Structure formats: structure tokens, C-alpha cells
Short mmCIF file of C-alpha atoms (C1' of nucleotides) in Angstrom, two decimals:
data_model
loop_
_atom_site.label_atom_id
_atom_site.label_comp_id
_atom_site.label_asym_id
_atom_site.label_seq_id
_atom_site.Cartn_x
_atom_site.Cartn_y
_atom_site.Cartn_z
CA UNK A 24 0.00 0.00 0.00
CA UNK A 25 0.96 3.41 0.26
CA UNK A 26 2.46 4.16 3.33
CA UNK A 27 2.94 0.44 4.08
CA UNK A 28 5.05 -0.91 0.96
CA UNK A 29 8.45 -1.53 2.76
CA UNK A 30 7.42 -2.43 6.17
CA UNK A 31 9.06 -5.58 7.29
CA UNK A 32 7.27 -8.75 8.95
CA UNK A 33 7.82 -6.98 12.84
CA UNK A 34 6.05 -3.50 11.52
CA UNK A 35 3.62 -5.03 10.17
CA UNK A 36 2.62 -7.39 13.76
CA UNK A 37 2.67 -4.20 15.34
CA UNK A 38 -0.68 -3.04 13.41
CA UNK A 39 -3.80 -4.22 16.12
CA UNK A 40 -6.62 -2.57 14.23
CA UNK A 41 -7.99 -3.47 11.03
CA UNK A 42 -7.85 -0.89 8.14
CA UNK A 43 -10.85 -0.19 5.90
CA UNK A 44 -10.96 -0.55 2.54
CA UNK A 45 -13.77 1.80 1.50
CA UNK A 46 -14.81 3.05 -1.96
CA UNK A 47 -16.71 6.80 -2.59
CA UNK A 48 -19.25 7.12 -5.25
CA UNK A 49 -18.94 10.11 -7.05
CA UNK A 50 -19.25 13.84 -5.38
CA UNK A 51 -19.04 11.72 -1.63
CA UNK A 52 -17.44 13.87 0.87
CA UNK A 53 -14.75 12.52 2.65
CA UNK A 54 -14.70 14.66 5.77
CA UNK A 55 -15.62 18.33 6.03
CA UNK A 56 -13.71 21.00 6.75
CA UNK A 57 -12.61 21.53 11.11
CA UNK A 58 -14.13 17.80 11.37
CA UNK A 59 -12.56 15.53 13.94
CA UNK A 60 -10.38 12.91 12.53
CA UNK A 61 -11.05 9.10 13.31
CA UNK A 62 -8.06 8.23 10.36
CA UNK A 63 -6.00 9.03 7.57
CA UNK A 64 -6.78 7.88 3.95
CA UNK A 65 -4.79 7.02 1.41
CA UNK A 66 -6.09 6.97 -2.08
CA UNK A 67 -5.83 4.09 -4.04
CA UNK A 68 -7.88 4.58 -7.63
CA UNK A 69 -9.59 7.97 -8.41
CA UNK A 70 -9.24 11.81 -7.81
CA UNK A 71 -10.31 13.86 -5.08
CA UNK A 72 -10.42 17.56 -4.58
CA UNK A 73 -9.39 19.42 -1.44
CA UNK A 74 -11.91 22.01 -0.82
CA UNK A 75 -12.04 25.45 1.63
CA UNK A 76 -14.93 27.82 1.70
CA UNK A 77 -13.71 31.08 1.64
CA UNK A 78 -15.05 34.26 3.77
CA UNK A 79 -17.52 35.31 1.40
CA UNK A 80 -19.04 31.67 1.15
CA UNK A 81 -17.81 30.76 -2.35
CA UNK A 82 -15.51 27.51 -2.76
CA UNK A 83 -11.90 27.38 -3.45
CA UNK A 84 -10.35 24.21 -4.65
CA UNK A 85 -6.73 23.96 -3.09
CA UNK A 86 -5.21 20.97 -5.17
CA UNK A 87 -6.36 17.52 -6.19
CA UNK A 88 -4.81 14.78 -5.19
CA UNK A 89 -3.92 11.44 -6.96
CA UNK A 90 -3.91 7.78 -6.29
CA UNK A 91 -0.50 7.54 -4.15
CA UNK A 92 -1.24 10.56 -1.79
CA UNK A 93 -2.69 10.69 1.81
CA UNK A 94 -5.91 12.71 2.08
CA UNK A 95 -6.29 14.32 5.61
CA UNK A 96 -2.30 13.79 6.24
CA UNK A 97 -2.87 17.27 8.59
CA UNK A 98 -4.85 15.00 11.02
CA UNK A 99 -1.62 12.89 12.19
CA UNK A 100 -0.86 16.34 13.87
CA UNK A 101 -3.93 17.87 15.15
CA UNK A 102 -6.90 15.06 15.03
CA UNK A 103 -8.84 17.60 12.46
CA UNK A 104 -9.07 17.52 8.94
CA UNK A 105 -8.14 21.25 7.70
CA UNK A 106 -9.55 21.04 4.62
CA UNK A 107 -12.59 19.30 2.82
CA UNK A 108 -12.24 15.96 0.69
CA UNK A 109 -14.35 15.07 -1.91
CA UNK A 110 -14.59 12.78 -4.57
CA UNK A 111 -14.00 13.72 -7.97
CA UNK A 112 -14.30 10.28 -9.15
CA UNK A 113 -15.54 7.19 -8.29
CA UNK A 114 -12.55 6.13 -5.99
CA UNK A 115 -11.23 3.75 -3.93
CA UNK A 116 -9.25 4.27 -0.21
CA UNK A 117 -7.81 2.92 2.62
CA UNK A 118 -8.99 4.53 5.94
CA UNK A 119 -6.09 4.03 8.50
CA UNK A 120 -7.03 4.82 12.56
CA UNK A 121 -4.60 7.18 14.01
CA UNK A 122 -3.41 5.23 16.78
CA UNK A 123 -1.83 2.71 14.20
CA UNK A 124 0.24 6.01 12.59
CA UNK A 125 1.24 7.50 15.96
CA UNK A 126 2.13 4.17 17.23
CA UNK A 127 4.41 2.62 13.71
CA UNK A 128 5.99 6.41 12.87
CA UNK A 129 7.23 5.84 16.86
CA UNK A 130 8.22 2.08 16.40
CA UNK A 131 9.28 1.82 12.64
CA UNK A 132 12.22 4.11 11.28
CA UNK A 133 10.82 2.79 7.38
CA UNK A 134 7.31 4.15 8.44
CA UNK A 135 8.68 7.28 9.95
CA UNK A 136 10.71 8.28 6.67
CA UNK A 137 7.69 7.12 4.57
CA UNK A 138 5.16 10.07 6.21
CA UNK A 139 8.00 12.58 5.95
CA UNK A 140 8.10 12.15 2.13
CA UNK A 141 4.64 12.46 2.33
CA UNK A 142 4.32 15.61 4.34
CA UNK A 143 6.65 17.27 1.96
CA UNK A 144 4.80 16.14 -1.22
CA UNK A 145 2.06 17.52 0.01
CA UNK A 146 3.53 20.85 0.74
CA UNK A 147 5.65 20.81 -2.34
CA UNK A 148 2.00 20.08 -4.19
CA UNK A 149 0.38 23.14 -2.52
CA UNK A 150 3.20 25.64 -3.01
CA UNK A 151 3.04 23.95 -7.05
CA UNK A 152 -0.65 24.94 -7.23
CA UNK A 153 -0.03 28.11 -6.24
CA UNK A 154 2.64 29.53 -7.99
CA UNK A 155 1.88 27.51 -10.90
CA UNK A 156 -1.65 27.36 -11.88
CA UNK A 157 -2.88 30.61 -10.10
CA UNK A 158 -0.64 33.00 -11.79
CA UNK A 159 -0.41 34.61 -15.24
CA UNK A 160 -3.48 34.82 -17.86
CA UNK A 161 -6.50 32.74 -17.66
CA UNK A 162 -4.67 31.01 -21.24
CA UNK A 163 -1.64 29.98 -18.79
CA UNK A 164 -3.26 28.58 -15.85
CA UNK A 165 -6.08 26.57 -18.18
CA UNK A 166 -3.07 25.16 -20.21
CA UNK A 167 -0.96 24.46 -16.81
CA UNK A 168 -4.05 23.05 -15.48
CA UNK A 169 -4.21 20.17 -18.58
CA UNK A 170 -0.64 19.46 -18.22
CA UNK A 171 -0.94 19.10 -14.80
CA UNK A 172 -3.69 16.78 -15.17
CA UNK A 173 -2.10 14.73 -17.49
CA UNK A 174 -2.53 10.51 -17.63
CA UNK A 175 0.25 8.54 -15.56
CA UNK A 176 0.30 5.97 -18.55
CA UNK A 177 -0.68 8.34 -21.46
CA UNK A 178 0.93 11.74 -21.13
CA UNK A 179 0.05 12.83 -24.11
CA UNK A 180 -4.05 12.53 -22.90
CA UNK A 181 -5.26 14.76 -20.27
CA UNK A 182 -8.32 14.68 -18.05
CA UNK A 183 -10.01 17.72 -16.68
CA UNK A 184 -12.68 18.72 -15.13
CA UNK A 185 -16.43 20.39 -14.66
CA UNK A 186 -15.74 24.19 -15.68
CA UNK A 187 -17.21 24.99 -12.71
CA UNK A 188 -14.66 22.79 -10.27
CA UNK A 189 -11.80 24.40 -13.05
CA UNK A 190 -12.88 27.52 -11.50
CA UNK A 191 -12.55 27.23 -8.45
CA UNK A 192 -9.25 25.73 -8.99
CA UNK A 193 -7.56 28.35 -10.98
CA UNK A 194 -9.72 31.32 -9.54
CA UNK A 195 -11.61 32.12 -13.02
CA UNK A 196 -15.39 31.68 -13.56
CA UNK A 197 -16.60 28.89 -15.74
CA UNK A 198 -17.47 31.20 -19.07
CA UNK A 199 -13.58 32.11 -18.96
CA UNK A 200 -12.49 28.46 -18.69
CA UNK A 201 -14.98 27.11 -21.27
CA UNK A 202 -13.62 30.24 -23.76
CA UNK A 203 -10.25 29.35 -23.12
CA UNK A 204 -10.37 25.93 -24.03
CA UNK A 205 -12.63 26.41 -27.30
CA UNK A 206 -9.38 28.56 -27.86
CA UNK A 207 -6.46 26.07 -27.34
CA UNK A 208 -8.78 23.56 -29.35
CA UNK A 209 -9.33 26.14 -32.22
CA UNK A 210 -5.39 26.63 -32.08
CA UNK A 211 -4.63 22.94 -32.57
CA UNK A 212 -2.82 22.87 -28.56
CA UNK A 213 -5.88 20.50 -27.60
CA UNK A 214 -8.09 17.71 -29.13
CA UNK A 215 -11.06 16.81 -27.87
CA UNK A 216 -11.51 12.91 -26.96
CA UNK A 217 -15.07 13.13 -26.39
CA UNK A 218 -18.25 15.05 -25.98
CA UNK A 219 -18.32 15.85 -22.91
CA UNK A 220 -15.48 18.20 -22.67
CA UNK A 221 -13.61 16.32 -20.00
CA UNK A 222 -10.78 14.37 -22.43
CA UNK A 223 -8.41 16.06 -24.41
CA UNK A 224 -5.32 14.78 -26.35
CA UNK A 225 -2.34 16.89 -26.30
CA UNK A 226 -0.56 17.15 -29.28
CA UNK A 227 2.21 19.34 -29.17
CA UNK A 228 3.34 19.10 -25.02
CA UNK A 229 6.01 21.97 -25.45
CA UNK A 230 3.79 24.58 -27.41
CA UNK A 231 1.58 24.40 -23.94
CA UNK A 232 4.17 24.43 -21.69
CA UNK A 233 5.92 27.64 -23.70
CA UNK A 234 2.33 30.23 -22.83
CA UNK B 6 14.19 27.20 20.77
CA UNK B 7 11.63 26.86 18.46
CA UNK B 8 11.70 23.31 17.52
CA UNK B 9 13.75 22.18 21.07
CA UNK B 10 11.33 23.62 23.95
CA UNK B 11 10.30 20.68 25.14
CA UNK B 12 13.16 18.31 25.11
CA UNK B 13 13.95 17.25 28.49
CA UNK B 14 17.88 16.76 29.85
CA UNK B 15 18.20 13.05 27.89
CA UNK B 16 17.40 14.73 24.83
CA UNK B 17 19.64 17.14 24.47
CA UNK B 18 22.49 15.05 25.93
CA UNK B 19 22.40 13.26 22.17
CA UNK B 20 22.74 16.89 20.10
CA UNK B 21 26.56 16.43 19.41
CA UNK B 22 26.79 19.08 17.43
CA UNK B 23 27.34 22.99 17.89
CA UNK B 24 23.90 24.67 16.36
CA UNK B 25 24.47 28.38 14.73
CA UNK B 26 22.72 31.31 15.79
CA UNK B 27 22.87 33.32 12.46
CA UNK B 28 22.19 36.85 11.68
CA UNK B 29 20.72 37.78 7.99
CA UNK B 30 20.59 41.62 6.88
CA UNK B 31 17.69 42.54 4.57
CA UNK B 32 17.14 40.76 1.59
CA UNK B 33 19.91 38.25 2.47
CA UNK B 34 19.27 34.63 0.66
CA UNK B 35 18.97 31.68 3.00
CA UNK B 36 19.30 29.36 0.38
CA UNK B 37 18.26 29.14 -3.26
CA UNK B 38 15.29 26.88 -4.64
CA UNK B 39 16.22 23.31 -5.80
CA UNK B 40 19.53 23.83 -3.93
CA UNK B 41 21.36 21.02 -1.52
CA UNK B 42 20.51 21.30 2.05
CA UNK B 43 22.96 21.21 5.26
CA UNK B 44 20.69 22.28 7.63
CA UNK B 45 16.82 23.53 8.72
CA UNK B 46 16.30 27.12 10.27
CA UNK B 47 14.16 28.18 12.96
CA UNK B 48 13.38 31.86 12.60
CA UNK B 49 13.65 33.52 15.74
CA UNK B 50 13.10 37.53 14.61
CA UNK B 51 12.21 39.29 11.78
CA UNK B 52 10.33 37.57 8.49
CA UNK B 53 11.35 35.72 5.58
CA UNK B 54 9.38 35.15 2.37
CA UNK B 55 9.90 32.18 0.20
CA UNK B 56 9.78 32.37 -3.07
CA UNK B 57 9.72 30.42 -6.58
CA UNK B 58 10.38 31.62 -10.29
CA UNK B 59 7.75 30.29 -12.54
CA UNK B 60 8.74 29.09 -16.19
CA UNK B 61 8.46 32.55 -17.91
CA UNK B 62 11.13 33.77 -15.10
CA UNK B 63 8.70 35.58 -12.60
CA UNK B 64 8.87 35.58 -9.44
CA UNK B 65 6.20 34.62 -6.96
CA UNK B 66 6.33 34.77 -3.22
CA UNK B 67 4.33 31.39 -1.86
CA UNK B 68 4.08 32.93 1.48
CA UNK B 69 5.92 34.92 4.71
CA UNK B 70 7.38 32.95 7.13
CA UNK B 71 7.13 34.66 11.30
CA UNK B 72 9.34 34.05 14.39
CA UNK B 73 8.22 30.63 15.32
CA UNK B 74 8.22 29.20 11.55
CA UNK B 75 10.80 26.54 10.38
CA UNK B 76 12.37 27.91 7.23
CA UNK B 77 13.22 24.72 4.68
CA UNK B 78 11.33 22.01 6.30
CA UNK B 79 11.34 20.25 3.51
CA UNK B 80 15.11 19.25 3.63
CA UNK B 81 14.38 16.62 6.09
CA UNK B 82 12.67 14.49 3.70
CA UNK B 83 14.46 15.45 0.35
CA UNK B 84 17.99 17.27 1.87
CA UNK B 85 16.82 19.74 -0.82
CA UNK B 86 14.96 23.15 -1.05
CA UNK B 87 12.29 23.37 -2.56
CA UNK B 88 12.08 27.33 -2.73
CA UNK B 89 14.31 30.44 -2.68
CA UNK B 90 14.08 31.71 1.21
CA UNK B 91 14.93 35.84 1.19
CA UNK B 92 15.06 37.66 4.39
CA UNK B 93 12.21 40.60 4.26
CA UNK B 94 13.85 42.65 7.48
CA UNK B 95 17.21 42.54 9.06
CA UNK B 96 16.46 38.60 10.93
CA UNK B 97 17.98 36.18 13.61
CA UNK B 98 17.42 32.15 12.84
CA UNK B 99 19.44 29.17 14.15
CA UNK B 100 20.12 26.87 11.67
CA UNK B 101 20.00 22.96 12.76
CA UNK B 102 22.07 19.84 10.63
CA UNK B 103 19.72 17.59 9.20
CA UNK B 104 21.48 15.11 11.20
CA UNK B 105 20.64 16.16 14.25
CA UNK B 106 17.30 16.63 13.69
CA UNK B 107 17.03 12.74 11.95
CA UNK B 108 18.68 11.56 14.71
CA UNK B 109 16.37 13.04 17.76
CA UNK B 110 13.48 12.47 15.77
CA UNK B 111 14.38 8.95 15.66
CA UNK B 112 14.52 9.23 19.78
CA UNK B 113 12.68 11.22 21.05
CA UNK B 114 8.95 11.50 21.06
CA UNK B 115 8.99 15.27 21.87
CA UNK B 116 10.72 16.48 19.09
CA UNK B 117 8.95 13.89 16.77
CA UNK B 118 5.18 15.53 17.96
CA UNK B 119 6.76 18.92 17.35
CA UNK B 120 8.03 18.58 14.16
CA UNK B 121 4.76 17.01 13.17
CA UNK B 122 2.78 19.81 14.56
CA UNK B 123 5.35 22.78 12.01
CA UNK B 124 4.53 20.33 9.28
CA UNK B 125 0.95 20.80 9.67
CA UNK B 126 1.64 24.41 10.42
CA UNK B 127 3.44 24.37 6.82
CA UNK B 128 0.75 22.78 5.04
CA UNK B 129 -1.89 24.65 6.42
CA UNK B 130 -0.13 28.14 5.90
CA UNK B 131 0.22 27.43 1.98
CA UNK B 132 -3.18 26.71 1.85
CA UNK B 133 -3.91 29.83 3.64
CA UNK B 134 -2.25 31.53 0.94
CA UNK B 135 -3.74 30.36 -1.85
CA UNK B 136 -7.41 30.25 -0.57
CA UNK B 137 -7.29 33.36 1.22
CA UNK B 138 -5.08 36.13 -0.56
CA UNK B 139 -5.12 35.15 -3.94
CA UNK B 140 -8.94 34.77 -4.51
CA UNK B 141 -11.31 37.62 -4.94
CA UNK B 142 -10.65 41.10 -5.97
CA UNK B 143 -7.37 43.04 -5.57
CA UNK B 144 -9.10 45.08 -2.72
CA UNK B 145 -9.81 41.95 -1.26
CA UNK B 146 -6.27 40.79 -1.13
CA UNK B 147 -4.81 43.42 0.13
CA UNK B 148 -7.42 43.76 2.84
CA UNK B 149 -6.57 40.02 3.40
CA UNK B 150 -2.78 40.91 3.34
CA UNK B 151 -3.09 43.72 6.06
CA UNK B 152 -5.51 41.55 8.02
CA UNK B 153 -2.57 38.70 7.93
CA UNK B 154 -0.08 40.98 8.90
CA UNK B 155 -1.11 42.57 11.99
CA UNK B 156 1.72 42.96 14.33
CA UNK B 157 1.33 40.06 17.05
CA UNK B 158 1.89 42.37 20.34
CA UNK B 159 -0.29 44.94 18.67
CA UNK B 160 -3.02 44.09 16.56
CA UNK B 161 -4.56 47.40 15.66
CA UNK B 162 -1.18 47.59 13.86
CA UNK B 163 0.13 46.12 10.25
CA UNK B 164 3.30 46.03 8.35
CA UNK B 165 3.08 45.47 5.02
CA UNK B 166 6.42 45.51 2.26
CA UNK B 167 7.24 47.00 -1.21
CA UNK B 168 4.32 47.18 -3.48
CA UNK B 169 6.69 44.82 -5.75
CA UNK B 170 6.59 41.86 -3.07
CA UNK B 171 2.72 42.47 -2.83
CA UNK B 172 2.02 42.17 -6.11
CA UNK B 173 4.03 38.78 -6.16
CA UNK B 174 2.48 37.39 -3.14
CA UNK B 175 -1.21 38.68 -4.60
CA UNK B 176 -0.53 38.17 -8.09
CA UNK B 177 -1.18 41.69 -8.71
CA UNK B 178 0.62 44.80 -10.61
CA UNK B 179 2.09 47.14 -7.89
CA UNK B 180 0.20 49.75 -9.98
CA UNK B 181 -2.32 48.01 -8.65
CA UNK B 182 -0.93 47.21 -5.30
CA UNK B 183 -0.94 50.93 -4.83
CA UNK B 184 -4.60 52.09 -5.93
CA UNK B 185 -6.26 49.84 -3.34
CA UNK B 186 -3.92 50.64 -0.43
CA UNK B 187 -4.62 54.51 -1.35
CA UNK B 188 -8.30 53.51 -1.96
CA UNK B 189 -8.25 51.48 1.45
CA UNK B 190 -6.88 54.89 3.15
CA UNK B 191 -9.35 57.51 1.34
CA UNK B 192 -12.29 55.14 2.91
CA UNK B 193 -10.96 55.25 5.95
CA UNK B 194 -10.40 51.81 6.57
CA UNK B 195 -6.19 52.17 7.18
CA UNK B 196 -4.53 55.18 8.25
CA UNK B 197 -0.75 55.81 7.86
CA UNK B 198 1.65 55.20 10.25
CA UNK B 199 4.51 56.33 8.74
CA UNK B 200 5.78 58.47 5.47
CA UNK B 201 7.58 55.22 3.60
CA UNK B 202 4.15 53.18 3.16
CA UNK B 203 5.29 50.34 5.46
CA UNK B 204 3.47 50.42 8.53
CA UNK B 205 -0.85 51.54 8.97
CA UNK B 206 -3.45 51.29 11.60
CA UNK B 207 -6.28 49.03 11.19
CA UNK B 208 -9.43 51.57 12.76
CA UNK B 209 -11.71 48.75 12.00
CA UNK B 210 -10.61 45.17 11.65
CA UNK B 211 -14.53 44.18 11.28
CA UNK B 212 -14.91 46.46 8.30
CA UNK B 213 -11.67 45.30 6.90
CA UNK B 214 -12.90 41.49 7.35
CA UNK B 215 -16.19 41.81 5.88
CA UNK B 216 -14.68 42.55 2.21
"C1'" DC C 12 21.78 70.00 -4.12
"C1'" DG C 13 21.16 66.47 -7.48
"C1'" DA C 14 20.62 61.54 -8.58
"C1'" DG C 15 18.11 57.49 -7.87
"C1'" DC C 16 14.74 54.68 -6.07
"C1'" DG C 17 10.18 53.57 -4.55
"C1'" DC C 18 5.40 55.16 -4.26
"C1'" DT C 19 1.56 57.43 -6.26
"C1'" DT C 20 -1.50 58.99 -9.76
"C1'" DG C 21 -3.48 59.58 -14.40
"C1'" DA C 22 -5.04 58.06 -19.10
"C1'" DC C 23 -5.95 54.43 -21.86
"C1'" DC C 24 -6.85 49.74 -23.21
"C1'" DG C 25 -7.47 44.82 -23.04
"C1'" DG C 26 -8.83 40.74 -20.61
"C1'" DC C 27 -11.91 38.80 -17.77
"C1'" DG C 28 -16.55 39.01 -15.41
"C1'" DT C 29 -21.48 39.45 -16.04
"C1'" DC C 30 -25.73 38.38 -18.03
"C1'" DA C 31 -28.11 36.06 -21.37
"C1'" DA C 32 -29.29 32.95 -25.08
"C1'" DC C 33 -28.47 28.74 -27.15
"C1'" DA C 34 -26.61 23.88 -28.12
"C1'" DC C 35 -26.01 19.38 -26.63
"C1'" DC C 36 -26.36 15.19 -23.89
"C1'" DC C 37 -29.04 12.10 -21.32
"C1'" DG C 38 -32.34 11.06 -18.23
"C1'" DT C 39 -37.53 10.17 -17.62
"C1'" DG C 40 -42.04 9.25 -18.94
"C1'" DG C 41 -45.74 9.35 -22.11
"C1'" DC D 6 -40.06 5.70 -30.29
"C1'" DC D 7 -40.31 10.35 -29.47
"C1'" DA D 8 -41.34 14.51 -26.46
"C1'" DC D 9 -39.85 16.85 -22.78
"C1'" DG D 10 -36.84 18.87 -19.15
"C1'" DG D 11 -32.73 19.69 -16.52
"C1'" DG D 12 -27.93 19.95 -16.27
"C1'" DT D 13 -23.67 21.16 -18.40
"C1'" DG D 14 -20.96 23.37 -21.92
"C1'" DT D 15 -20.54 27.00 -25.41
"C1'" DT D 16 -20.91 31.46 -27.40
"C1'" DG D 17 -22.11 36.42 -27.79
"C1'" DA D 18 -22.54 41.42 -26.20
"C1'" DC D 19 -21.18 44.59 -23.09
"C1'" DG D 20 -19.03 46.78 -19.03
"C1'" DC D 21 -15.65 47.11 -15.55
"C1'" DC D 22 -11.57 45.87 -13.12
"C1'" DG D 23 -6.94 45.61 -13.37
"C1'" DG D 24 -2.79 45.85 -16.60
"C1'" DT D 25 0.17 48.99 -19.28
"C1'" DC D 26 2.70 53.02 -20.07
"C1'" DA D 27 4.10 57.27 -18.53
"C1'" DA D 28 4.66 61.30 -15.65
"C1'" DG D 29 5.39 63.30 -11.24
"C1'" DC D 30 6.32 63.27 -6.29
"C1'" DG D 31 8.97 62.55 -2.00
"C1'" DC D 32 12.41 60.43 0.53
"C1'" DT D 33 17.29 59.00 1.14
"C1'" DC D 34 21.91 59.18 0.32
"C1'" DG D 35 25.89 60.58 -1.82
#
DNA sequence: CGAGCGCTTGACCGGCGTCAACACCCGTGG
DNA sequence: CCACGGGTGTTGACGCCGGTCAAGCGCTCG
């Protein structure tokens, strides 16, 4: 698993509790925002979206996370979830209870190193949504955005989102997204894969990446 | 110390090695992004902002570290940085090998809870940043900018920096920068504190809020 | 006193937001 | 099988916020 791949035989006897295996439909919310934690997940199939309301009551949409992250990783510190977690996709994740972490990052040097790495993806990821995908002209974020989304097995396909969620993620509204992908289609930087504007194939990766 | 408060006489017993207490002037680089680490900082005085170049060679300023904050956290997963770190005032920070801080993290449970608790601090400032100040309107942000940086001892009080580091931690112009901080003073809602732009009084932190 | 830097202010313009209409897909139910 | 309706995406017209370019001001330091 995730956090769990090089534990030896002795780690692994030290884990009392079972761990869930759980799978979220669609749009399921993980845990809200200030929530108290029971767990940490870690995604194994799917996307989810990390989620704060704002002052003024609209939704922001901090970064998404992939299969290989830990959703709710803030929890192993305070017992709250910071943020909201919901499912972009159908997905599937394992729910570990926070006594097992505190008690194997104390016990197990390989488990210990394993949730470092992991807190500093997750910072790396936050400071990479920020000063990557929320700066410049809407053009530059919504082509960062569909490189950033690109497949694991087929870079050259990407997979994005509602125009609405793409909002919220790179602080436009949904008109300006939906213009400024008509526009990278219309200049041959995109191909649509299907109808419902969610699949796009990327023909030319370095024209994108130079906006 | 910052990260060492609560280590009891066993603890420090095992730090073998002399720690620096550093002083930075004004726009003094820690350390540059991407660059190998020797050691984390604790900032004791003054504030740091760390920043990244994007790919079309701006710059933009994730967030501002306070006295408290660890300054390259991430070098004890990666012994890298992951961002530039430039002194904003004249500062004071100790700087701690990455060995001794893998090595009582390792043994003691103290320092292991602590460090957990300034990753979560981490985390939770960048997403701060990006859900906070660099949503909305420019009024907003800079509102949201004062509002951030009230003084600790004296709220009423704010210190803000050169329009040119606003407009890279807001993503704005410092054309810009400069209209709503002049805007924010014409209605009233900051007053001057002194002639160089630096420092205002917040006579209503309500009104401020509810923009 | 003059040079230089940072801050402010003005005029103008372009990009993005706003509001609205329309197209398209896909349910459901007649 | 088709009619209908709602949700999502697209496109257009228009206005405003913020970017651009430029001038001027005030402080600091030689």
C-alpha cells in the first residue's frame, strides 16, 4: 500500500486494528472541513479535490490529489481535517485509525521516513498549485491546469474537469475556462476525446508548456 | 528554541553538534530553490518570504514565514529546497544539521510531535495563501494581506512591504498594489503610520474582514 | 543639491466578469 | 419511439476591473 510498501514482517505485527478498505461514489465527501479525525486515507484509484470555503461563502479548490497521496495527512498532527475531501471520481481508499500512525511512525524508522516524504509532497503540491496554476493569464493557468492533469500511462491525454470545479481551482469563472479551451482547441494545442469536454489529447506538449 | 522547547535533559544530551545562531541583513538569501541542504532554520526575529520563479522567469512569493516558523522544512525528507528563502527585514534564525534533527526524531517522542505539529503548520499556511489572498478582488487581497499581517503584540497595527513583493504574493501589478492601499486609506479603513508606506493602523478590523 | 529609487496617480486599453441565449447530452415518462 | 426537461458546456454582447505606459512626487543618500 501506500504508506505500508516496505514495512518488514515486525512493523507489520505491530498493526492491532484493522484498516478499511472503502470506496466513494462520485461527489461523496470525505470529511468536512474543522471535522474531527477518526483516520488518515490514502487513495488508491480515483481523484479527489481538497476544498475550503472562503469568507464570502464561495468555494476554493486547493489541489487535487492522486492515487499515491494521503488525504487528511494534517490529522496525524492535530486530530482535524483542515480542509474538505471530496470525490472527484468514483474512488477507492484505505482509511487508516490514528493510533496505528502515531504508534508505527514511533516504532518503525521505514514508516517514519515514509510520512515525511509524504508531508513534503504535500507541501511541495500546494506551493506547485499556487505559484503555478494561479498565476499569469486565464490562457496559462487553463493550459498548466491540462498538463498538470495529465494521464500517468498516457501523457500525451489529459483529463479535466467540470468548468465549474476548473474555476474554483484556478480562480476564473466557468465562461472564462470554457472560452479558453474552445481557444487552445481552435489553435490545434488540444483535441477533444469526447463530448463531454472532460478528455483532451495533447498534441504538441512543449507549445503548452511555452504560454 | 523553536523546535527544542520541550526536550527534556536526555534529549539534548544526544545533540553532538554545535547549532548556529545566524544573523541575515535585509534581503539576504537563505538558500536558493532546488539547492542542496545542510541544515533547517528556525526563525527567531524578523520575516522571511519564500519564493519560486515560474517558467516565464517571474517571481512569486508562496508565502511569509514569522518568528516561530521553520524555514526549509522540507530538507528533512528530500535534503533539498524546494524554494528560494529571502530575508524581508534585518532577521535572527538558528540553523539545525539535518542530522541532528534525523537523529532526535528517531529518539525522542517530543521532538517527533513537534516537528509534526510545524509540518501541519506548513501545510496549512500554503493553503492559507492560496485560498485566502489570492482569490477575490485586488481590494480583497490586500485587505486580506493587512488583516494577515497585523503585528502580534499589537493588533490594531500592520506592516506590510514594497508594493513589488505584494504584487508577487497577490498576483497583482504594484500599480495596482498601490490604488487599493490609497483607496483602502481615502475610505478610511487604514490610516498611515509612517511616510515610507510600510506600517498603517487598522481603525476597524470588522470592516476590513467583511470585504 | 542632485541623482536614484520607490510610491503614487493619471489616461488608456485589453482581458476577464457578467448576463443572457443557445446547443447538446441524457435522463424520464408518455 | 419520441417529447420533454434539466444539467452542463458553449458562445455572444457589453461593461468594468486591473494591466500597461508614462509622468510626477517625495524620501534617502551621496
Amino acid at each position: 500500500m501506500v504508506l505500508f510498501s516496505d514495512l518488514n514482517e515486525h512493523d507489520f505485527g505491530q498493526i492491532h486494528t484493522p484498516i478499511d478498505d472503502l470506496a466513494y461514489a462520485l461527489d461523496a465527501v470525505l470529511f468536512y472541513e474543522g471535522e474531527q479525525a477518526l483516520g488518515v486515507f490514502t487513495l488508491r484509484k480515483g481523484l479527489v479535490k481538497l476544498v475550503r470555503s472562503t469568507a464570502d461563502g464561495r468555494e476554493r479548490i486547493v489541489r487535487v490529489l492522486r492515487p499515491g497521496d494521503v488525504i487528511g495527512i494534517e490529522a496525524l498532527a492535530t486530530s482535524h481535517y483542515d480542509t474538505e475531501a471530496v470525490a472527484l471520481t468514483d474512488i477507492s481508499a484505505c482509511r487508516i485509525p490514528l493510533s496505528v500512525l502515531h504508534h508505527l511512525s514511533a516504532h518503525s524508522p521505514r514508516l517514519h521516513l515514509r510520512l515525511m516524504q509524504k508531508w513534503q509532497h504535500a507541501l511541495k503540491d500546494a506551493d506547485d498549485w499556487l505559484a503555478e496554476l494561479n498565476f499569469g493569464s486565464a490562457r496559462q493557468r487553463v493550459a498548466g491546469l491540462a498538463l498538470k492533469m495529465r494521464d500517468a500511462e498516457q501523457p500525451q491525454n489529459t483529463t479535466l474537469f467540470s468548468r465549474q470545479d476548473m474555476g474554483a481551482m484556478l480562480d476564473l469563472k466557468l465562461e472564462t475556462v470554457s472560452r479558453e479551451i474552445s481557444a487552445l482547441v481552435r489553435d490545434g494545442l488540444l483535441e477533444p476525446l469526447d463530448k463531454s469536454g472532460r478528455r483532451y489529447r495533447i498534441p504538441n506538449e512543449k507549445k503548452l508548456l511555452s504560454l
